[in-house]
Coordinates of N, CA and C in Angstrom, one line a residue:
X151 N 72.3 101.9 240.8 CA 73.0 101.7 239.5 C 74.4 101.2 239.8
X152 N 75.0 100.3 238.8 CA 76.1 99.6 238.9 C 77.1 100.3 238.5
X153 N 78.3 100.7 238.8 CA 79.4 101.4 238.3 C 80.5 100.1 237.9
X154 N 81.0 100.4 236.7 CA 81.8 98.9 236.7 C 83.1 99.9 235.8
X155 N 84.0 99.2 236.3 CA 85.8 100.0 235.5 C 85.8 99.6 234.5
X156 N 86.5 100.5 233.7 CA 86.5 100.1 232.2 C 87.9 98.5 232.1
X157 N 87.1 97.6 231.2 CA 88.7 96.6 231.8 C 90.0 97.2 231.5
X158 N 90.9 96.4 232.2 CA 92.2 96.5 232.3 C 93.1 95.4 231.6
X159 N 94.2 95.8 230.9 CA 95.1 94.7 230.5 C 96.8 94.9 231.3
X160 N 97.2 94.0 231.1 CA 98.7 94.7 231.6 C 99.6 94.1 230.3
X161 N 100.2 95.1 229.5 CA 101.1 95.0 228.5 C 103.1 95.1 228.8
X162 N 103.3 94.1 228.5 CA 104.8 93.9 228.9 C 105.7 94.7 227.6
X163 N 106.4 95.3 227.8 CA 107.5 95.1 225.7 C 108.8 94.5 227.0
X164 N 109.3 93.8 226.4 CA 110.7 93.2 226.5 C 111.9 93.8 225.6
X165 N 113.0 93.2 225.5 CA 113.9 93.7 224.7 C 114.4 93.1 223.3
X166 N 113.2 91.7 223.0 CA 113.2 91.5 222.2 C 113.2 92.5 221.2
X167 N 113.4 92.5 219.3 CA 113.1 93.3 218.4 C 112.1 93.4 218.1
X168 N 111.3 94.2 217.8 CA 109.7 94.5 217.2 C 108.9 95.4 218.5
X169 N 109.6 96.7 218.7 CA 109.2 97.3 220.1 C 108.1 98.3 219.4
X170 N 107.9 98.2 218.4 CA 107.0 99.1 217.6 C 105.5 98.2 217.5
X171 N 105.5 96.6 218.1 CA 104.5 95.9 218.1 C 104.0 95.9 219.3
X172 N 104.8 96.7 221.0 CA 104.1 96.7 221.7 C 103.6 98.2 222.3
X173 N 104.3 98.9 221.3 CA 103.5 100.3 221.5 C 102.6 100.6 220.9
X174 N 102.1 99.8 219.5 CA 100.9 99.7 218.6 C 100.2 99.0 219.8
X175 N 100.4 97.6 220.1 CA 99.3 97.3 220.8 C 99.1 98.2 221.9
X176 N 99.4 98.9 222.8 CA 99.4 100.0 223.7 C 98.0 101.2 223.3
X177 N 98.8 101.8 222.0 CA 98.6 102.6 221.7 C 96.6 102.4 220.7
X178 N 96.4 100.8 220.7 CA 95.3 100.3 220.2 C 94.2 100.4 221.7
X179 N 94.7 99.3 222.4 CA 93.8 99.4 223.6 C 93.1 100.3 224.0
X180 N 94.1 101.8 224.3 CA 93.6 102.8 224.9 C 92.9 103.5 223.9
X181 N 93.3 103.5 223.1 CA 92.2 104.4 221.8 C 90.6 103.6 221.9
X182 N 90.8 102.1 222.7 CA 89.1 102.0 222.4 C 88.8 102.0 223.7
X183 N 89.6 102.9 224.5 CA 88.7 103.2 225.8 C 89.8 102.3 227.4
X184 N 90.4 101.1 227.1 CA 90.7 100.2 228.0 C 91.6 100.7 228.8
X185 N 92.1 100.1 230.2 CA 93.2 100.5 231.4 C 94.3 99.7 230.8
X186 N 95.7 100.1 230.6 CA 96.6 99.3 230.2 C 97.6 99.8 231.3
X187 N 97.8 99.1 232.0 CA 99.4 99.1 233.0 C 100.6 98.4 232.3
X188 N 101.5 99.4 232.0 CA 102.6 98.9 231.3 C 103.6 98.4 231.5
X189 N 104.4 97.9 231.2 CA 106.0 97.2 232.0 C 106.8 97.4 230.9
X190 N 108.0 98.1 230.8 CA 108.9 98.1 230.0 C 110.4 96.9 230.7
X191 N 111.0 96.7 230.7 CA 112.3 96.0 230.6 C 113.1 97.2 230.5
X192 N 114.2 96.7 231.3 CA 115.7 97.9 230.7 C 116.0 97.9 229.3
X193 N 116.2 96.2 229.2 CA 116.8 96.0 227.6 C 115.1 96.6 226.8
X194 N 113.8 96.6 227.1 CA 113.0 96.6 226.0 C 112.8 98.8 226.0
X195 N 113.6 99.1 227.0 CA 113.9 100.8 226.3 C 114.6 100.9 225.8
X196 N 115.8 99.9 225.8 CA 117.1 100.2 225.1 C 116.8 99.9 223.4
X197 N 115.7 98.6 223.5 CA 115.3 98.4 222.0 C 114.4 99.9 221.7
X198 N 114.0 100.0 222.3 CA 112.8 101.6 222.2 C 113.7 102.7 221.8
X199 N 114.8 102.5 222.3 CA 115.5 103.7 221.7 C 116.5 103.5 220.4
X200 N 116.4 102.6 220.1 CA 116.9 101.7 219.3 C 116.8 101.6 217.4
X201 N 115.0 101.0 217.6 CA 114.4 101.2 216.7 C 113.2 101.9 216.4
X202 N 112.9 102.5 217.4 CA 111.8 104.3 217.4 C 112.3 105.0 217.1
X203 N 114.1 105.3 217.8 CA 114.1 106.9 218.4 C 113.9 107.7 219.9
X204 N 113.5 106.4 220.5 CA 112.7 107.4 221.9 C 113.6 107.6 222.7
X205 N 113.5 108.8 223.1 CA 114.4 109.5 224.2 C 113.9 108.9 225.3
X206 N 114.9 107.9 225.7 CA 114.6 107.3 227.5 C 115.3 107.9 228.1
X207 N 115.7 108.8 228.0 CA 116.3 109.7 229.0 C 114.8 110.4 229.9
X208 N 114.1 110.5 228.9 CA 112.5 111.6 229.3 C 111.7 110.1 229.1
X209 N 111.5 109.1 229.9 CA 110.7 108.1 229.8 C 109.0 108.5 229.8
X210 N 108.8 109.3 231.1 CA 107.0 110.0 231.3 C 107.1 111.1 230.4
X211 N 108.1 111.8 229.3 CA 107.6 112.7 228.5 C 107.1 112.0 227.3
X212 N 107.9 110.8 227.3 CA 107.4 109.8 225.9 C 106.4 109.5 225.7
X213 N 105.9 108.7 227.1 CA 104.4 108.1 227.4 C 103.6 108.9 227.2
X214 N 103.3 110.1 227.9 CA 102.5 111.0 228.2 C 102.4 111.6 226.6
X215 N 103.3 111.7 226.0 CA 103.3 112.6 224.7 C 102.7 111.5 223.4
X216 N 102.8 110.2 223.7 CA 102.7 109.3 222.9 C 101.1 108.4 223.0
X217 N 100.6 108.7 223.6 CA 99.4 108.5 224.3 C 97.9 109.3 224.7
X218 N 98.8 110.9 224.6 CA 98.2 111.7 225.1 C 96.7 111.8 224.5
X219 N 96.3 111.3 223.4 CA 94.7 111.8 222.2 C 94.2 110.2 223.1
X220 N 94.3 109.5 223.2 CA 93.8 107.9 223.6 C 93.2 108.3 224.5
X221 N 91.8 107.8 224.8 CA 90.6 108.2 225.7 C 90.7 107.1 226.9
X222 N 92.1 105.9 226.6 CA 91.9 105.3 228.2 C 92.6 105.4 229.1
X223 N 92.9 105.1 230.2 CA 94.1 105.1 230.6 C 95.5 104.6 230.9
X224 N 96.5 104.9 230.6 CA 97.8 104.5 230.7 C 98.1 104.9 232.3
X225 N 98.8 103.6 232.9 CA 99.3 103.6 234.3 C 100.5 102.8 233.7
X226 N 101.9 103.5 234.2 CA 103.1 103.0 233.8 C 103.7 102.2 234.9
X227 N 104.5 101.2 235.1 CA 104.8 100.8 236.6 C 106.5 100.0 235.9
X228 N 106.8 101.0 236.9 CA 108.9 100.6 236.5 C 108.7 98.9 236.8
X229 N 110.1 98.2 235.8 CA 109.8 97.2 236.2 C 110.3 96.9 237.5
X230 N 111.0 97.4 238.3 CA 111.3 97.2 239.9 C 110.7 96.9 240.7
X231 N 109.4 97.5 240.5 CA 108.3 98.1 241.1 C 107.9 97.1 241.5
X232 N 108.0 95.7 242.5 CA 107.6 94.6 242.7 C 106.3 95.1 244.1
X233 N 106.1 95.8 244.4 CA 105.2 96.2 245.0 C 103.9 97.3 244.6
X234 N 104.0 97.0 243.2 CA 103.1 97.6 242.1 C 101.6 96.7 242.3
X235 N 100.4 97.4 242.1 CA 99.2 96.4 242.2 C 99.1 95.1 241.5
X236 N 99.5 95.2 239.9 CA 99.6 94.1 239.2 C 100.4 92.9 239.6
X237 N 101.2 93.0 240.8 CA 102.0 92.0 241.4 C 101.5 91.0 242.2
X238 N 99.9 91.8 242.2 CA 99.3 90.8 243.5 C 98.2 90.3 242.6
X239 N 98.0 89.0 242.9 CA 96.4 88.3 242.4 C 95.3 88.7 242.7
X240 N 94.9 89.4 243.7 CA 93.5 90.2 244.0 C 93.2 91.1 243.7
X241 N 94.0 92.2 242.7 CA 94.3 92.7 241.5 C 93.4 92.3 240.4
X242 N 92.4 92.7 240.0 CA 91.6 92.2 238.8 C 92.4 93.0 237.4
X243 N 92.7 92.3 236.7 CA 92.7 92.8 235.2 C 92.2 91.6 234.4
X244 N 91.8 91.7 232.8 CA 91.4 90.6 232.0 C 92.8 90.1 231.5
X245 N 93.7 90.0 231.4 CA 95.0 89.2 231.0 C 96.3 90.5 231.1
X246 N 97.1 89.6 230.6 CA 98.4 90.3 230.1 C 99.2 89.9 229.0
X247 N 99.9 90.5 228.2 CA 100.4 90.2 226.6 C 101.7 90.8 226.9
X248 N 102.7 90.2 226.2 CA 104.1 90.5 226.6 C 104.7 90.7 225.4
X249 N 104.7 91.8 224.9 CA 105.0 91.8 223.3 C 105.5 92.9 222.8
X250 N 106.8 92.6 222.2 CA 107.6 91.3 221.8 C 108.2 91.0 223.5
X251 N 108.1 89.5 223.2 CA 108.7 88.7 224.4 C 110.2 88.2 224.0
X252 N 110.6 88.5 224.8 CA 112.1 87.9 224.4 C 112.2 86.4 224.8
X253 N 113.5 85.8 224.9 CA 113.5 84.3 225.1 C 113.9 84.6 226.8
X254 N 114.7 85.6 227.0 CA 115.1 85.4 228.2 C 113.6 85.4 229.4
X255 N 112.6 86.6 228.7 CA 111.5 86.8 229.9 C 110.8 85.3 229.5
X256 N 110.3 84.9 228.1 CA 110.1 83.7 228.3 C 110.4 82.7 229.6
X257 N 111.9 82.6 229.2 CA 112.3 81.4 230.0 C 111.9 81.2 231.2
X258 N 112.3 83.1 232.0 CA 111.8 83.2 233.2 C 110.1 83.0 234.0
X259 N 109.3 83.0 233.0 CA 107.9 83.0 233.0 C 107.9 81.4 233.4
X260 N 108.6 81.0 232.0 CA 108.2 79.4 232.0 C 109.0 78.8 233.2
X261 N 109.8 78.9 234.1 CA 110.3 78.7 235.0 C 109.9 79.3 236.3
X262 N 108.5 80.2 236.7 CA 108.6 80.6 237.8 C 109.2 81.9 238.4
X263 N 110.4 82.2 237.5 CA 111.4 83.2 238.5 C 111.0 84.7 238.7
X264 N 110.0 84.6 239.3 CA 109.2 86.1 239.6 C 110.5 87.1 239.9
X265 N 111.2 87.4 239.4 CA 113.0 88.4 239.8 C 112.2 90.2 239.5
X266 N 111.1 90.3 238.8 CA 110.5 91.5 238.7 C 109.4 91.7 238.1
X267 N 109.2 92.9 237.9 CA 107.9 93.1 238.2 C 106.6 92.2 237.0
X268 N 107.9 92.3 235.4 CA 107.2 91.8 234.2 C 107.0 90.2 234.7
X269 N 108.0 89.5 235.2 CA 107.9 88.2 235.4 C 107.0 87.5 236.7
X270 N 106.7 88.7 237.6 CA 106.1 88.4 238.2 C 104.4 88.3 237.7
X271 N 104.1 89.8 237.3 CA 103.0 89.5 236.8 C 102.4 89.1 236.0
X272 N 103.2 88.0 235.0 CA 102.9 86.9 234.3 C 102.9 85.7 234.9
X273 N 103.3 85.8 236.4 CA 103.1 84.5 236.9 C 101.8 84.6 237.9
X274 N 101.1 86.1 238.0 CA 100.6 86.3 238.8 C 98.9 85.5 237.6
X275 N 99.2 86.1 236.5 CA 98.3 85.0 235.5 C 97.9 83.8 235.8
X276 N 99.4 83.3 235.4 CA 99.2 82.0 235.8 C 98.4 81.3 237.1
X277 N 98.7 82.3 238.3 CA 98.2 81.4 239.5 C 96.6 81.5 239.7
X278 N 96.4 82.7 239.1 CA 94.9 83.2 238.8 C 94.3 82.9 237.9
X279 N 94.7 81.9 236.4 CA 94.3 81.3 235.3 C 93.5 82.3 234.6
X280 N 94.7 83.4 234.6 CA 93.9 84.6 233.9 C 94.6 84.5 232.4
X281 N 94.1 85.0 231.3 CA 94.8 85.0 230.2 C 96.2 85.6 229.8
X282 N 96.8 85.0 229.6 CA 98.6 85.3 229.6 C 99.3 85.0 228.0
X283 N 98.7 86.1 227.2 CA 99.5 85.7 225.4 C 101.0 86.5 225.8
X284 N 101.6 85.7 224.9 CA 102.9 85.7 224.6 C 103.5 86.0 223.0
X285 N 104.3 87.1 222.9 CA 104.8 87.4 221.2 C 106.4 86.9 221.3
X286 N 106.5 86.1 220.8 CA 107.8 85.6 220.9 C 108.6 86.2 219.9
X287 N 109.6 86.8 219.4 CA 110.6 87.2 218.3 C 111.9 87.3 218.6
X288 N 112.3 85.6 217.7 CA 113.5 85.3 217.7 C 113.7 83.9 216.8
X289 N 114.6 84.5 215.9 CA 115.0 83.3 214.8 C 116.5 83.5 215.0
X290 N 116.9 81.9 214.5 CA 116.1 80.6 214.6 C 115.8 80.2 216.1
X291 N 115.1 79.6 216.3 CA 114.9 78.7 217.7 C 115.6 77.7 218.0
X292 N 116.3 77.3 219.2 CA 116.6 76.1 218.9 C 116.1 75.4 220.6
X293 N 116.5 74.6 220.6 CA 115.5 73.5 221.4 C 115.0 74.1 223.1
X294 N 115.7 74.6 223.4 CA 115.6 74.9 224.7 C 114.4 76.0 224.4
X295 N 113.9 76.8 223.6 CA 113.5 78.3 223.6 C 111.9 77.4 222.7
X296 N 111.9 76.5 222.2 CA 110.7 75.1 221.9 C 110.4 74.7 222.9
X297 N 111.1 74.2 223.9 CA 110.7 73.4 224.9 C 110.2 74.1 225.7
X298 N 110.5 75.5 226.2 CA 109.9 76.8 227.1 C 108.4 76.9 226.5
X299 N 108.5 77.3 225.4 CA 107.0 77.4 224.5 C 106.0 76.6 225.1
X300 N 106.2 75.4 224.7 CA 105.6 74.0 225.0 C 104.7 73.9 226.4
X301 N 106.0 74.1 227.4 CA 105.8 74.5 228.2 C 104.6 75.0 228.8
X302 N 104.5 75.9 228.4 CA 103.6 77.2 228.7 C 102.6 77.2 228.0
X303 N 102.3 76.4 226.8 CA 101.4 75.8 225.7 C 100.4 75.6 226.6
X304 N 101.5 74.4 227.1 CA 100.7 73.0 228.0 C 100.0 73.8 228.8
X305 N 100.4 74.8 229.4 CA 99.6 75.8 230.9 C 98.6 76.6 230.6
X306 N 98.4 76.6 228.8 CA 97.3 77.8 228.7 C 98.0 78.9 228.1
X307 N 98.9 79.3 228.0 CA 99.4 80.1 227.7 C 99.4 80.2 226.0
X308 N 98.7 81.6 225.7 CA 98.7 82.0 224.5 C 99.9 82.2 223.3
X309 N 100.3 81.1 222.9 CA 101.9 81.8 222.0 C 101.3 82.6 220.7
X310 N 101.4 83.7 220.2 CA 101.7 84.4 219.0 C 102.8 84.8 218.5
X311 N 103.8 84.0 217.9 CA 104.5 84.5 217.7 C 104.8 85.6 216.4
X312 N 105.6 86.6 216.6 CA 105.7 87.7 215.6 C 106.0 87.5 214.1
X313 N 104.9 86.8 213.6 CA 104.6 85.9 212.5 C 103.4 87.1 211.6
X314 N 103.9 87.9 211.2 CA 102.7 88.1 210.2 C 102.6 87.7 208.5
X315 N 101.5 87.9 208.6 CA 100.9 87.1 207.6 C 100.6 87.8 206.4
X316 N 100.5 87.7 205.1 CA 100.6 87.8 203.7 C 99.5 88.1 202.7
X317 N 98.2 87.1 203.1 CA 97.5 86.5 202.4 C 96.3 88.3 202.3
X318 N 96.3 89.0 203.2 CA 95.3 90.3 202.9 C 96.0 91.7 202.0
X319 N 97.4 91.2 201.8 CA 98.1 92.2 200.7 C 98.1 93.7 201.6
X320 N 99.3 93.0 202.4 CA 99.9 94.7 203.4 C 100.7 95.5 202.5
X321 N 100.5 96.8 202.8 CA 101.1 98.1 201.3 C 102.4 98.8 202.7
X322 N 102.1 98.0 203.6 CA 103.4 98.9 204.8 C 103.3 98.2 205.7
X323 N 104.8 98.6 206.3 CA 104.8 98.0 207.6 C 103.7 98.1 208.8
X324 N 103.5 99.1 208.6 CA 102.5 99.1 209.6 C 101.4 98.4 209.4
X325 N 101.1 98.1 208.3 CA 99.9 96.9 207.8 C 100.7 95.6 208.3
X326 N 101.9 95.4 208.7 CA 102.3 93.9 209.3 C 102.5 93.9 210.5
X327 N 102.4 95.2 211.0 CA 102.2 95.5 212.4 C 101.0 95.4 213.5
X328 N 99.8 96.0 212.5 CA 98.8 95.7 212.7 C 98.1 94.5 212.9
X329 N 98.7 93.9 211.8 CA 98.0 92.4 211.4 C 98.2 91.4 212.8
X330 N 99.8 91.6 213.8 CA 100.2 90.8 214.7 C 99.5 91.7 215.8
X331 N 99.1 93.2 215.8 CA 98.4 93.6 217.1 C 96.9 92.8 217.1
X332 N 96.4 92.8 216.0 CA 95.0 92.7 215.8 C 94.8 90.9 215.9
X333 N 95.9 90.1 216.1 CA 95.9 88.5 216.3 C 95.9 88.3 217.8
X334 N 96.3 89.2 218.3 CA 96.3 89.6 219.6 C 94.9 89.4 219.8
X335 N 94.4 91.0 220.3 CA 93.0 91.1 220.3 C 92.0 89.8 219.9
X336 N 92.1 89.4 218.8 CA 91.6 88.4 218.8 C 91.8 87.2 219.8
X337 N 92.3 86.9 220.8 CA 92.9 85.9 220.9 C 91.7 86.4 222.8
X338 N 91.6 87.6 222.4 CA 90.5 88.0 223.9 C 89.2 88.6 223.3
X339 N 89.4 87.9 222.4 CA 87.5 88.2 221.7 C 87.2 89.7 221.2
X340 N 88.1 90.5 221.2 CA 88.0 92.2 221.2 C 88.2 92.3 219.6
X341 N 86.9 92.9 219.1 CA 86.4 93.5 217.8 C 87.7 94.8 217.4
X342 N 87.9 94.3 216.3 CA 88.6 95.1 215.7 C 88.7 95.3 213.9
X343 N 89.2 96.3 213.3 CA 89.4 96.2 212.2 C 90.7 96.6 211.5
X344 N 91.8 95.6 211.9 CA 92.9 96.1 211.9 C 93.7 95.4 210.6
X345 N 93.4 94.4 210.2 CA 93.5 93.6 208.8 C 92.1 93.1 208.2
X346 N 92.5 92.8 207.0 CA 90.8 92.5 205.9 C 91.6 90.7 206.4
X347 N 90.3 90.2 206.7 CA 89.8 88.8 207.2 C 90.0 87.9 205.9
X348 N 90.6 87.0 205.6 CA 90.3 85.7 205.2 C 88.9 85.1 204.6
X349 N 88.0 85.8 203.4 CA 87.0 85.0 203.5 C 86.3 84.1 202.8
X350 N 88.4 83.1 202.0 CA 87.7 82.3 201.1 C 88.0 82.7 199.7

């Protein structure tokens, strides 16, 4: 008999705003079973503490307490951690999502500058041609932060930016939270029912 791992994703939050969109996405994965290795940013706990509430003083009490009912597994890895598994290509996971992405980790993706562990293993995507979406949140844009996109367009790189949408009649935020986790997911074929569909 074949034993096979349940897949793995690696989820980035940055210090962009909307850090409630990558703990939903977090907090989705593992509820349907999947391995998620996490990467937080300095600036994306400062946003965590920011606009949650979360005590980063007790970083593994958060996780652990915030995760704890989710039947998959969470593996946390500091972003320092440049000698973390996810830093190497012979590392199997199905992609990584960076969300909310800031313009700075952007830039640094779209440039190469492996400086840690999130940037690295977004470039570790890339050299592997593994799936690499991107949540971008930041208005207005101006050319330089277009031209990064593009960029990375060109390479395959999944842009979603933190764009939700109107047309299924959200009653809360959390219905416009969902709606940008659940564009995700879609974007790796993974069944979900997290907004009513468009059907005409």
């Amino acid at each position: 008999m074949i034993h096979t791992k349940p897949k793995s994703f690696v989820v980035g939050i940055t210090g962009a705003s909307g850090a409630i969109y990558g703990v939903r996405l977090t907090e989705t994965l593992l509820s349907m079973g999947y391995t998620v290795h996490l990467v937080v940013s300095h600036a994306g706990w400062r946003v965590l503490k920011e606009e949650l509430g979360v005590n980063t003083s007790d970083r593994d009490g958060f996780l652990s307490d915030k995760f704890k009912d989710c039947p998959g597994s969470l593996l946390y890895h500091p972003i320092g951690d440049i000698g973390a598994s996810i830093a190497s290509g012979s590392f199997r996971v199905e992609g990584m999502i960076i969300m909310p992405c800031s313009m700075g980790t952007l830039s640094a993706v779209a440039n190469g500058t492996s400086d840690n562990l999130m940037t690295r293993a977004a470039d570790v995507m890339l050299k592997e041609g593994r799936q690499l979406v991107l949540v971008p949140r930041e208005t207005p844009l101006h050319a330089i932060h277009l031209e990064n996109m593009l960029k990375l367009s060109r390479l395959g790189v999944r842009m979603i930016p933190a764009m939700p949408a109107f047309y299924f009649g959200p009653q809360s935020l959390e219905d416009l939270v969902n709606f940008m986790v659940g564009k995700v997911l879609d974007s790796f074929n993974i069944e979900h029912a997290l907004f009513r569909r468009w059907e005409g």
